[in-house]
Short mmCIF file of C-alpha atoms in Angstrom, two decimals:
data_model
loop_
_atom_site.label_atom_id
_atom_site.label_comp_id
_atom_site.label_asym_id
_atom_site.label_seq_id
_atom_site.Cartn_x
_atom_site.Cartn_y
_atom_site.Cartn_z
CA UNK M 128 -2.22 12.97 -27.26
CA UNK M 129 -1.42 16.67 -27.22
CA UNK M 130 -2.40 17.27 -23.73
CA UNK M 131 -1.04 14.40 -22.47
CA UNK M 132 2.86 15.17 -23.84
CA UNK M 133 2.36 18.42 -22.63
CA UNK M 134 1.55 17.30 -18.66
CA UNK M 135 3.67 14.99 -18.77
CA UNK M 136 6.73 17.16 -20.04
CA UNK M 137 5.54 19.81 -17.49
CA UNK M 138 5.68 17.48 -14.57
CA UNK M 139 9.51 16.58 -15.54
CA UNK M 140 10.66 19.72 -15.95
CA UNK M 141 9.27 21.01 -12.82
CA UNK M 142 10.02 17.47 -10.76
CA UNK M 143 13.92 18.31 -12.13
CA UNK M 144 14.02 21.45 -10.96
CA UNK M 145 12.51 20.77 -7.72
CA UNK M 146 15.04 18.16 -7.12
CA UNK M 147 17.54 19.74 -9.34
CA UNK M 148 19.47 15.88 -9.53
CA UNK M 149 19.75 15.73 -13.41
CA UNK M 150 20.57 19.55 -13.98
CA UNK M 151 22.97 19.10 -10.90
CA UNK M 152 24.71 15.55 -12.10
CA UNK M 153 25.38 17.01 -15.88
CA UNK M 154 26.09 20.18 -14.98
CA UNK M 155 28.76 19.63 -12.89
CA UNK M 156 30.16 16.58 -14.54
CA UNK M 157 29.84 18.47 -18.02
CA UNK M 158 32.22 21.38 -16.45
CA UNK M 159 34.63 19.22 -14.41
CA UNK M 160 35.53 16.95 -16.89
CA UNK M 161 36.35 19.48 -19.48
CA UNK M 162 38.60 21.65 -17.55
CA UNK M 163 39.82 18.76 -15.61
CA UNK M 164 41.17 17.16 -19.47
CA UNK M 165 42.04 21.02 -20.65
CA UNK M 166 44.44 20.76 -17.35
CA UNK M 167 45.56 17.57 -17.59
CA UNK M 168 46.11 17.75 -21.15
CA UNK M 169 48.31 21.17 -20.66
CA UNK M 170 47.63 22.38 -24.36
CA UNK M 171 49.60 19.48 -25.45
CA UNK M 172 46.47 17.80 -27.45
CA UNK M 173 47.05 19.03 -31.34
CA UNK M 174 45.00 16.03 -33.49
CA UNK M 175 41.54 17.17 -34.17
CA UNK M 176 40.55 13.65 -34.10
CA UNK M 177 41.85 13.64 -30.47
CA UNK M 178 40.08 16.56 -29.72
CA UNK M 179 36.75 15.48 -31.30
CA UNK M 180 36.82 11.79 -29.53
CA UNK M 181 37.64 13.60 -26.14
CA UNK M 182 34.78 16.28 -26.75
CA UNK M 183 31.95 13.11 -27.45
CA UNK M 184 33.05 10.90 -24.41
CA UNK M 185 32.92 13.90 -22.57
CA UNK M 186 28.99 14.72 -24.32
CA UNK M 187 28.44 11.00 -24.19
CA UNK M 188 28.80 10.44 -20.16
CA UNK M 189 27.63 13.46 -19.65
CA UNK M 190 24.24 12.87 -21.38
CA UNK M 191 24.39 9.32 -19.68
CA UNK M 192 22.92 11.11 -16.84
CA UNK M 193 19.86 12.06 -18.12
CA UNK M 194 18.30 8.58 -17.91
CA UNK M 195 17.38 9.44 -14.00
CA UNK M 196 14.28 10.31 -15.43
CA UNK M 197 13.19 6.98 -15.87
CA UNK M 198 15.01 5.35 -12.72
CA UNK M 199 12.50 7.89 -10.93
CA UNK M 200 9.71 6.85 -11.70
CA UNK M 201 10.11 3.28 -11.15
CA UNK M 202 12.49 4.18 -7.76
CA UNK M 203 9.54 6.13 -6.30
CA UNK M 204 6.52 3.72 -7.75
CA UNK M 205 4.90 6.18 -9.66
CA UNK M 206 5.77 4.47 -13.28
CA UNK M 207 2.02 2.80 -12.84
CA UNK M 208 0.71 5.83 -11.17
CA UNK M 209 1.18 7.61 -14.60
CA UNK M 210 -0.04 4.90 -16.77
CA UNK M 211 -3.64 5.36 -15.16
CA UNK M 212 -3.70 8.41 -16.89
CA UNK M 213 -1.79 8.26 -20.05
CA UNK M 214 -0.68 5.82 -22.30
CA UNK M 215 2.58 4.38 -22.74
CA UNK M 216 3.00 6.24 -26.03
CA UNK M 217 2.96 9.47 -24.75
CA UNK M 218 4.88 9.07 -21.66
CA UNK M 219 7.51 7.60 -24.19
CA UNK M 220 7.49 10.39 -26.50
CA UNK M 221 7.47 13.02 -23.53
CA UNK M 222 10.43 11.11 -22.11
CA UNK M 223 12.33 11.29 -25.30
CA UNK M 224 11.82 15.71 -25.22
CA UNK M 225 13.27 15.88 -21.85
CA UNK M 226 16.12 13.29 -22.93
CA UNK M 227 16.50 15.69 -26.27
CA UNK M 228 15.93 18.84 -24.16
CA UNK M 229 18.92 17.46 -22.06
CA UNK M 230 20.83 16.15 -24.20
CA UNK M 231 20.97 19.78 -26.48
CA UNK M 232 21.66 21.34 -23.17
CA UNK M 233 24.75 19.08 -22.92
CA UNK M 234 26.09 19.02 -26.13
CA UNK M 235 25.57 23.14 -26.38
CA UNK M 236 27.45 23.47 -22.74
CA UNK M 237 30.11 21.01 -23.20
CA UNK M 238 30.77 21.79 -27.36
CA UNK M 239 31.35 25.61 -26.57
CA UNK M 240 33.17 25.17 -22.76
CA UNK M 241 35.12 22.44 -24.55
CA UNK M 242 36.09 24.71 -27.20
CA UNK M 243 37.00 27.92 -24.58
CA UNK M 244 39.31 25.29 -22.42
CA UNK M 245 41.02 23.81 -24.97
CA UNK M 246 41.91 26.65 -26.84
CA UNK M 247 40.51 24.61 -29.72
CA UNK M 248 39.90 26.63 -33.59
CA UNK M 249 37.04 25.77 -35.31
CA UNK M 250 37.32 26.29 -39.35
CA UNK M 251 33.37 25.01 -39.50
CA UNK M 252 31.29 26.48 -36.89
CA UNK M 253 27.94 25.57 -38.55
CA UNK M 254 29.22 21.79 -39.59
CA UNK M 255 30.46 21.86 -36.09
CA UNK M 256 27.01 23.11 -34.72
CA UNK M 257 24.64 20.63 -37.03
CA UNK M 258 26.83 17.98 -35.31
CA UNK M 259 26.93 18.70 -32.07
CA UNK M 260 22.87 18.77 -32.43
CA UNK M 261 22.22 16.07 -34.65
CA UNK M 262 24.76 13.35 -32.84
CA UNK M 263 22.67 14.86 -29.58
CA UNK M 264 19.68 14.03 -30.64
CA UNK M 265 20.66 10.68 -32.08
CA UNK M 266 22.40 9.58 -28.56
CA UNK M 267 19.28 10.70 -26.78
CA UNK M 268 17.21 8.79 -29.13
CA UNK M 269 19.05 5.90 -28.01
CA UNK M 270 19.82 6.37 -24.37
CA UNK M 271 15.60 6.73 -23.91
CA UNK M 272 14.98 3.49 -24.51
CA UNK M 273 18.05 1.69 -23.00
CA UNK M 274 16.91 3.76 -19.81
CA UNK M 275 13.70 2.98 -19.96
CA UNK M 276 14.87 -0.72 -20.31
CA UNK M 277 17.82 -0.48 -17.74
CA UNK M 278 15.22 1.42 -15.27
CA UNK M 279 12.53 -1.89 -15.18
CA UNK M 280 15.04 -4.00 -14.83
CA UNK M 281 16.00 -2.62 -11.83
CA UNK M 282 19.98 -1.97 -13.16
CA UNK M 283 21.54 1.45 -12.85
CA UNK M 284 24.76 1.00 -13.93
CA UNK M 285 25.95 -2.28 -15.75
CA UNK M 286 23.13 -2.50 -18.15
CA UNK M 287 22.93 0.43 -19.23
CA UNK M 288 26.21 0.41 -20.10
CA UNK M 289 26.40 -2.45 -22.03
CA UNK M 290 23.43 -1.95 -23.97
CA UNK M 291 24.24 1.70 -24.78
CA UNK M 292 27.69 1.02 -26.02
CA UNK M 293 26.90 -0.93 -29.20
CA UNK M 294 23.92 0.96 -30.52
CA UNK M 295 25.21 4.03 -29.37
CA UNK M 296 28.58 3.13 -31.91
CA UNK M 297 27.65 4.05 -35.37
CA UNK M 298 26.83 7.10 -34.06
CA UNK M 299 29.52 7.30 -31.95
CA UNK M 300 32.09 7.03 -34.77
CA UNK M 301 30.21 9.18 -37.34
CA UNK M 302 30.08 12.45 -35.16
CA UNK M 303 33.36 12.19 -33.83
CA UNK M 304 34.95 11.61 -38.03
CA UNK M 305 32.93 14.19 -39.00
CA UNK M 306 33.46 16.48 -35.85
CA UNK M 307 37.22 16.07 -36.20
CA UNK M 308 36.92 17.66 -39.81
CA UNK M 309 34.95 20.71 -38.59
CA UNK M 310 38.65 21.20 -36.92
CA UNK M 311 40.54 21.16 -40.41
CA UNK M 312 41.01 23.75 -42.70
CA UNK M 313 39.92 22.31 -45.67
CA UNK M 314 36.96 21.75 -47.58
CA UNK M 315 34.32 18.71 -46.89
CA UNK M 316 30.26 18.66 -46.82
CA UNK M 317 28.48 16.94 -43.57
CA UNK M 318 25.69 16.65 -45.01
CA UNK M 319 26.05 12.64 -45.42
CA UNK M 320 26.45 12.39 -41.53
CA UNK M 321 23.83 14.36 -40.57
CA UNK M 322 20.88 12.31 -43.19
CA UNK M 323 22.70 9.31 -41.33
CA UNK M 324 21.91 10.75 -37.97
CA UNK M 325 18.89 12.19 -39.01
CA UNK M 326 17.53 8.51 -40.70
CA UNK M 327 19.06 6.35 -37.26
CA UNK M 328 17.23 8.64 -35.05
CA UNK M 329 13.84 8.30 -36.88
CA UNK M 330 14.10 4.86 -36.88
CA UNK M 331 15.58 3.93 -33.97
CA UNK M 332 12.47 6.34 -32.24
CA UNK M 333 9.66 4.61 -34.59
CA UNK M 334 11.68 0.75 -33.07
CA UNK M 335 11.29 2.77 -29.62
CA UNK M 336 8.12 3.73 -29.72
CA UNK M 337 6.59 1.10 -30.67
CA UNK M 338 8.69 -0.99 -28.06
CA UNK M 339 7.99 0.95 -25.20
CA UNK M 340 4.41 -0.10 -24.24
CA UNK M 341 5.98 -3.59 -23.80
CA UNK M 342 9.28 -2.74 -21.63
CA UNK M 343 6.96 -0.34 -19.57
CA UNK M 344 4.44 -2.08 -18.53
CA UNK M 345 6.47 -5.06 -17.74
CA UNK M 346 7.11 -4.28 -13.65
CA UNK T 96 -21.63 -2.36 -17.37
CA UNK T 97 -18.16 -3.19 -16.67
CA UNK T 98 -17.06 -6.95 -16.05
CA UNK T 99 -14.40 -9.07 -14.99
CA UNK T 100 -13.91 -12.56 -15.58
CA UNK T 101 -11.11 -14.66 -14.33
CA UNK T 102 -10.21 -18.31 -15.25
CA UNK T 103 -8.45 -20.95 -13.70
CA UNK T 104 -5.77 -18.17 -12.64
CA UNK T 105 -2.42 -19.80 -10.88
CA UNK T 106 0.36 -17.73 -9.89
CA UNK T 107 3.98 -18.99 -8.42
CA UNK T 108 7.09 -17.46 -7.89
CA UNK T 109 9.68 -19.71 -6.18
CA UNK T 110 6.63 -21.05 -4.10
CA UNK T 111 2.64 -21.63 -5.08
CA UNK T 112 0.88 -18.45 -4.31
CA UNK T 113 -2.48 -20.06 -5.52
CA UNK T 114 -4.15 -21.81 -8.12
CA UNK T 115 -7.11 -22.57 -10.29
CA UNK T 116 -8.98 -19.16 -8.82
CA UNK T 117 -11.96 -18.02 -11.15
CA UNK T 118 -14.65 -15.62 -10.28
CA UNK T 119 -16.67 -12.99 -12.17
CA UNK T 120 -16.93 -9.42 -10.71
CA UNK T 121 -19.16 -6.64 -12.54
CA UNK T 122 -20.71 -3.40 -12.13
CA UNK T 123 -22.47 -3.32 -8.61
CA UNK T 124 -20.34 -5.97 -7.50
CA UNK T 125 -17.70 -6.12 -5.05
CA UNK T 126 -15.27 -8.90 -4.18
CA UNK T 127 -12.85 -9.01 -1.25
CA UNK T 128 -9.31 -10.72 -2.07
CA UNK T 129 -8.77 -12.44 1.67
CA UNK T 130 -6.25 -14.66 3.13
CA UNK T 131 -2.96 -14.75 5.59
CA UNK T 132 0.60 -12.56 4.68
CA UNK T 133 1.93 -14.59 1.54
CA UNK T 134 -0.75 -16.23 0.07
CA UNK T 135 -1.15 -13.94 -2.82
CA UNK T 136 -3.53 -11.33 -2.10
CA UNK T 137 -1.73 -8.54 -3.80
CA UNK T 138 0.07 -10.43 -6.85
CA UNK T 139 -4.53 -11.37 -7.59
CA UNK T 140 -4.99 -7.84 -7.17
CA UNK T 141 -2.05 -7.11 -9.83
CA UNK T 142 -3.39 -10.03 -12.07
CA UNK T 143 -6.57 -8.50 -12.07
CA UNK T 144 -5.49 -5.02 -12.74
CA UNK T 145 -2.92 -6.49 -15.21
CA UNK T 146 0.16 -5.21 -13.75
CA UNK T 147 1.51 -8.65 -13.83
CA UNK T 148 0.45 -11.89 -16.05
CA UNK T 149 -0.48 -15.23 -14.44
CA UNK T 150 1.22 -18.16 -14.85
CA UNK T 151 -1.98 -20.02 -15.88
CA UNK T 152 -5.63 -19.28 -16.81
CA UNK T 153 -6.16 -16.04 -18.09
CA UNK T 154 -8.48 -12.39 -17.03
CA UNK T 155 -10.91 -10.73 -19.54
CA UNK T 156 -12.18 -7.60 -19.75
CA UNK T 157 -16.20 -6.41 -20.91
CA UNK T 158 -16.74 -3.49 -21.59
CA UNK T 159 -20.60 -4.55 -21.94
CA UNK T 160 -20.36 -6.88 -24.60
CA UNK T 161 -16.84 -5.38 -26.15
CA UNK T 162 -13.43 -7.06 -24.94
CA UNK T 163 -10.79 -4.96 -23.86
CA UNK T 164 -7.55 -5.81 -23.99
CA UNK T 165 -5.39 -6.48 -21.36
CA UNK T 166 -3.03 -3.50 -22.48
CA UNK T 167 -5.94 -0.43 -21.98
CA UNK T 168 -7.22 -2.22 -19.17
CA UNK T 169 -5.46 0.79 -17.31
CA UNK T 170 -7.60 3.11 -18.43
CA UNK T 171 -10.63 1.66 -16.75
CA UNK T 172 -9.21 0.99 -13.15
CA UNK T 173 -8.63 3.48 -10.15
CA UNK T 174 -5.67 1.09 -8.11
CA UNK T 175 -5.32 2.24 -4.71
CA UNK T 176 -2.10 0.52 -3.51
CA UNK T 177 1.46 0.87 -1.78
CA UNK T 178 3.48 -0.13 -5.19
CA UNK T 179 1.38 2.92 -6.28
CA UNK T 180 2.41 6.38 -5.21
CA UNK T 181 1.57 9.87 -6.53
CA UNK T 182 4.39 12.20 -7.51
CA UNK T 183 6.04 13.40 -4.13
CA UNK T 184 7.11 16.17 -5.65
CA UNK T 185 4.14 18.01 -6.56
CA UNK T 186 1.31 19.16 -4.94
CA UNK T 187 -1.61 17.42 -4.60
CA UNK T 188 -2.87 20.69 -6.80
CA UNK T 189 -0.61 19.54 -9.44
CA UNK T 190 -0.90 16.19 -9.19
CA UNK T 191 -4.45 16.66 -10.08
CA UNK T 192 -3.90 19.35 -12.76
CA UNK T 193 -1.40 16.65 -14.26
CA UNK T 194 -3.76 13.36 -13.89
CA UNK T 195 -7.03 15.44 -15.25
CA UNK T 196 -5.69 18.63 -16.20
CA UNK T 197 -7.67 21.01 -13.91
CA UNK T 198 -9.25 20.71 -10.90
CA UNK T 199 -12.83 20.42 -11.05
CA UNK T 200 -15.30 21.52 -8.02
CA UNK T 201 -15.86 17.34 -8.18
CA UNK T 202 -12.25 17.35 -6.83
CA UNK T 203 -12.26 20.19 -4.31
CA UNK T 204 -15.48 18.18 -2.89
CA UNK T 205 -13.60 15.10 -2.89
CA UNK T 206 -10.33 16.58 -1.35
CA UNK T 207 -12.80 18.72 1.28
CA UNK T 208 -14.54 15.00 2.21
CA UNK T 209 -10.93 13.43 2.71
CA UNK T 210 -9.04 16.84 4.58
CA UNK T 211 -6.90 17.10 2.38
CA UNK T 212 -8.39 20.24 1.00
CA UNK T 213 -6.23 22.85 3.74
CA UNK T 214 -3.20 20.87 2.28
CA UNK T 215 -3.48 20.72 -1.27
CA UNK T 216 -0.67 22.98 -1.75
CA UNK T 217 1.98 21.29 -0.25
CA UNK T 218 4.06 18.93 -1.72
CA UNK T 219 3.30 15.62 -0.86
CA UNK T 220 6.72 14.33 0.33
CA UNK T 221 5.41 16.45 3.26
CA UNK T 222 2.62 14.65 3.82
CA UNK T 223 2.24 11.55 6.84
CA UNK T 224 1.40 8.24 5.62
CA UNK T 225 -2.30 8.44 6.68
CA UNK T 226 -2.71 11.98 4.38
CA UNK T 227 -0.68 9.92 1.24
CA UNK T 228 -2.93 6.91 1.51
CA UNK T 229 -6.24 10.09 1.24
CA UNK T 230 -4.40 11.52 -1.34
CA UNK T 231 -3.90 7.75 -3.91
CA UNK T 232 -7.75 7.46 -2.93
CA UNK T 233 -8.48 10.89 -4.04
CA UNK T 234 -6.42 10.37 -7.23
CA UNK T 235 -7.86 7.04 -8.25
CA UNK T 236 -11.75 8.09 -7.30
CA UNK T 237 -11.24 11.52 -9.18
CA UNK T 238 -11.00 9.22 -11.96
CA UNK T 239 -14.12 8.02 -11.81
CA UNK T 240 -13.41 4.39 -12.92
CA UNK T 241 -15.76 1.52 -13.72
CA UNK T 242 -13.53 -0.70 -11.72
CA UNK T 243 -11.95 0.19 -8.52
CA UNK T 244 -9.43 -2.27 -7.35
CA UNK T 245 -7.92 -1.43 -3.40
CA UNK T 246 -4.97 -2.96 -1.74
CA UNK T 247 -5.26 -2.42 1.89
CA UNK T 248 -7.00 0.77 1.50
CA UNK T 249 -7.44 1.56 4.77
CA UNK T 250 -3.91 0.99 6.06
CA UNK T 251 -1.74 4.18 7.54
CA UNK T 252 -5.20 5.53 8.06
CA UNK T 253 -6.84 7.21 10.98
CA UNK T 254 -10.45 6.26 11.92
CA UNK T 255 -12.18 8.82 10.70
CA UNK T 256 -10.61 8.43 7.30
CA UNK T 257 -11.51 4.80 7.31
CA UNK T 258 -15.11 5.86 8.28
CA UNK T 259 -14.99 8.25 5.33
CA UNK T 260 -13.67 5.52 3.22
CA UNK T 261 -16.16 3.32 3.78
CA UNK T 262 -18.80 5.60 2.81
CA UNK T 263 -16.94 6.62 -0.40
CA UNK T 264 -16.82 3.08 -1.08
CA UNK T 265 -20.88 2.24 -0.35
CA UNK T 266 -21.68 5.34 -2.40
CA UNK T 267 -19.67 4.26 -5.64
CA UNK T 268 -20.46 0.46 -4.79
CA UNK T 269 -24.20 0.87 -7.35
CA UNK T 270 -22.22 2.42 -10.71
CA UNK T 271 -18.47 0.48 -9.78
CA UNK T 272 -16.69 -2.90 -9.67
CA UNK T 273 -14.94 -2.86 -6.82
CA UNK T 274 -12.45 -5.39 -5.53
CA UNK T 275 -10.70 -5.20 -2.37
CA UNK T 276 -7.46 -7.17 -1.08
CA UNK T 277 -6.96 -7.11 2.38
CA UNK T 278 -6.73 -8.76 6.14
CA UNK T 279 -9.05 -6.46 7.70
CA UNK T 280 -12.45 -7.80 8.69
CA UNK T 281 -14.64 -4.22 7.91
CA UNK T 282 -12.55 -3.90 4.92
CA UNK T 283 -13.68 -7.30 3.64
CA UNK T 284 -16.73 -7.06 5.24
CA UNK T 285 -18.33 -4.37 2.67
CA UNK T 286 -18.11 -6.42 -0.07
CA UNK T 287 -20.70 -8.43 -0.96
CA UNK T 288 -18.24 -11.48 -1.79
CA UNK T 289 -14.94 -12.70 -0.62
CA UNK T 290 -12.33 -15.13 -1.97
CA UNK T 291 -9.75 -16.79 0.75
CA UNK T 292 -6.51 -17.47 -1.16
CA UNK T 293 -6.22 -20.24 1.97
CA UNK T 294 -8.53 -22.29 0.77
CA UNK T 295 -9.33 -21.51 -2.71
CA UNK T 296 -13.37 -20.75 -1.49
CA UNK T 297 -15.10 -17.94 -3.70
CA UNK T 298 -17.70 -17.17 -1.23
#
């Protein structure tokens, strides 16, 4: 299975950054949208609860991007061209590195940029850090399969949407209570957050992977 | 010794494609899927590959005397068709190095045979029609596969590349099943067999 994560992740990255649409779509939504709130907001925003809810929509949409990968394939046909080769399983699993790979990317971009624009002080850098990673890795975990669902049937936006909002929730609302603390000066351990995370995203991506031969090969 | 048996298969979508089609194709064997635009000849092909599931009657899979199921099916065909396309963005290089992980002086052959060889470094969203049609066939023979299923194979391509098709196709014909959808005459004409979705006959 080795070799086939490995071609498979290989021919992603270098299909991305060929085409450059993913890096181009995050990257420039990431940036936009946090200095276009630190302007609109005009320093004004002083709740770190505020703060941490505005930084995860931001990583949230952001990230939302990052399904393209799977739209591709079935967009240009070649979702059955790579399943003469490999199996479900490991396109899955190399789908889910590049979502991860992405979705780090984000969350590293838009948690420090976010912190620059909005003049933001951070009393927990490494609470703030194991979030930013660990909800990342839990929304990708998620958004892989709703792509990969929202991709065969055929629809981009509306699906997606509605399936990603309600599993994407728990998570949702634990990084942004336990980002919002990372903001406070006083004491508090996020170590209960991040085993939730940490357990969601193992399940959710044993559900997933196990799922995935079935959505996949159903075009 | 690769075989294919099909039962009873009936497909509809808002309309009857077909119905009640059952043949057996194995190693050796090749089996041309003819019939006019609409009656089905691709949606068999899909059955047969199982891409898609019929609506009644049901394909298995030998593997000599082992069933396969219809899930790893996949990793026993070569499809050669237009809902099939290699990644546009790569070479032909690394769409090779990606299906098989290097390419093998089988696959330089193969590549010479279909001239595609003084291309195989350009990306293939640069390629015409004709050379993307060489290029699926290249992919799905490099494979080697026990079953070989075509959808209008030769379509988008010149005459010399159908001649070279052809002989591909009489060369692998002894160790492969091959089955063939299409409305061209010397398509259908080098299989041994033919079914007519018009009228049902398994000739």
């Amino acid at each position: 299975m080795l070799p086939a994560l490995l071609r498979n992740i290989v021919k992603d990255v270098r299909i991305e950054f060929r085409s450059r649409i993913v890096i181009s779509l995050i990257v420039s939504f990431c940036v936009i949208v946090t200095v276009s709130i630190g302007f609109a907001s005009g320093g004004m925003i002083e709740s770190p609860m505020v703060h941490s809810v505005l930084l995860w929509v931001i990583i949230f949409f952001s990230g939302m991007n990052s399904s393209h990968i799977f739209y591709r394939e079935i967009e240009e046909n070649t979702a059955l061209f790579n399943l003469m080769y490999y199996s479900p399983e490991s396109i899955f699993v190399a789908k889910l590195f590049v979502n991860c790979s992405i979705m780090f990317a984000v969350s590293i971009i838009v948690g420090v940029l976010y912190l620059f624009v909005m003049d933001v002080v951070v009393y927990h850098p490494l609470s703030y850090a194991s979030m930013l990673l660990s909800g990342s890795l839990s929304l990708a975990v998620c958004t892989t399969i709703i792509a990969a669902i929202a991709a065969v049937a055929q629809a981009r936006g509306g699906l997606f949407a509605i399936l990603s909002f309600p599993i994407t929730l728990p998570v949702i609302t634990v990084v942004i209570k336990t980002t919002a603390q990372s903001f406070l000066a006083v004491i508090f351990s996020p170590f209960s957050a991040i085993l939730f995370l940490l357990a969601f995203s193992s399940l959710l991506g044993v559900v997933s992977y196990i799922l995935f031969p079935y959505i996949w090969r159903e075009f | 010794m690769f075989t294919i048996k099909a039962h009873n298969i009936s497909k509809r979508y808002t309309y009857r494609l077909f119905s009640n089609i059952s043949f057996t194709v194995s190693t050796g064997q090749s089996i041309a899927i003819v019939g006019p635009n609409g009656s089905g000849k691709s949606t068999l092909l899909k059955i047969i590959g199982s891409i898609v599931f019929p609506d009644t009657g049901s394909v298995e899979y030998f593997n000599h005397q082992d069933a396969i199921p219809a899930g790893n099916v996949f990793h026993y065909t070569g499809i050669v068709a237009p809902y099939i396309q290699c990644y546009n963005q790569l070479t032909l290089t690394e769409n090779i190095n990606f299906a098989f992980g290097a390419v093998t002086q089988d696959a330089i052959t193969l590549i010479k045979r279909l001239d595609l060889y003084q291309h195989k470094d350009r990306m293939l969203h640069t390629y015409s029609t004709g050379m993307l049609q060489r290029a699926k066939i290249a992919m799905a023979l490099l494979k080697k596969p026990p079953v070989l299923l075509l959808d209008e194979p030769g379509s988008n391509m010149d005459e010399y590349g159908r001649t070279i098709l052809f002989e591909i196709i009489k060369e692998i014909s002894s160790h492969t099943a091959i089955v063939v959808a299409t409305n061209d005459s010397r398509e259908a004409n080098i299989c041994q067999r033919s079914i007519n979705l018009a009228t049902s006959v398994v000739a």
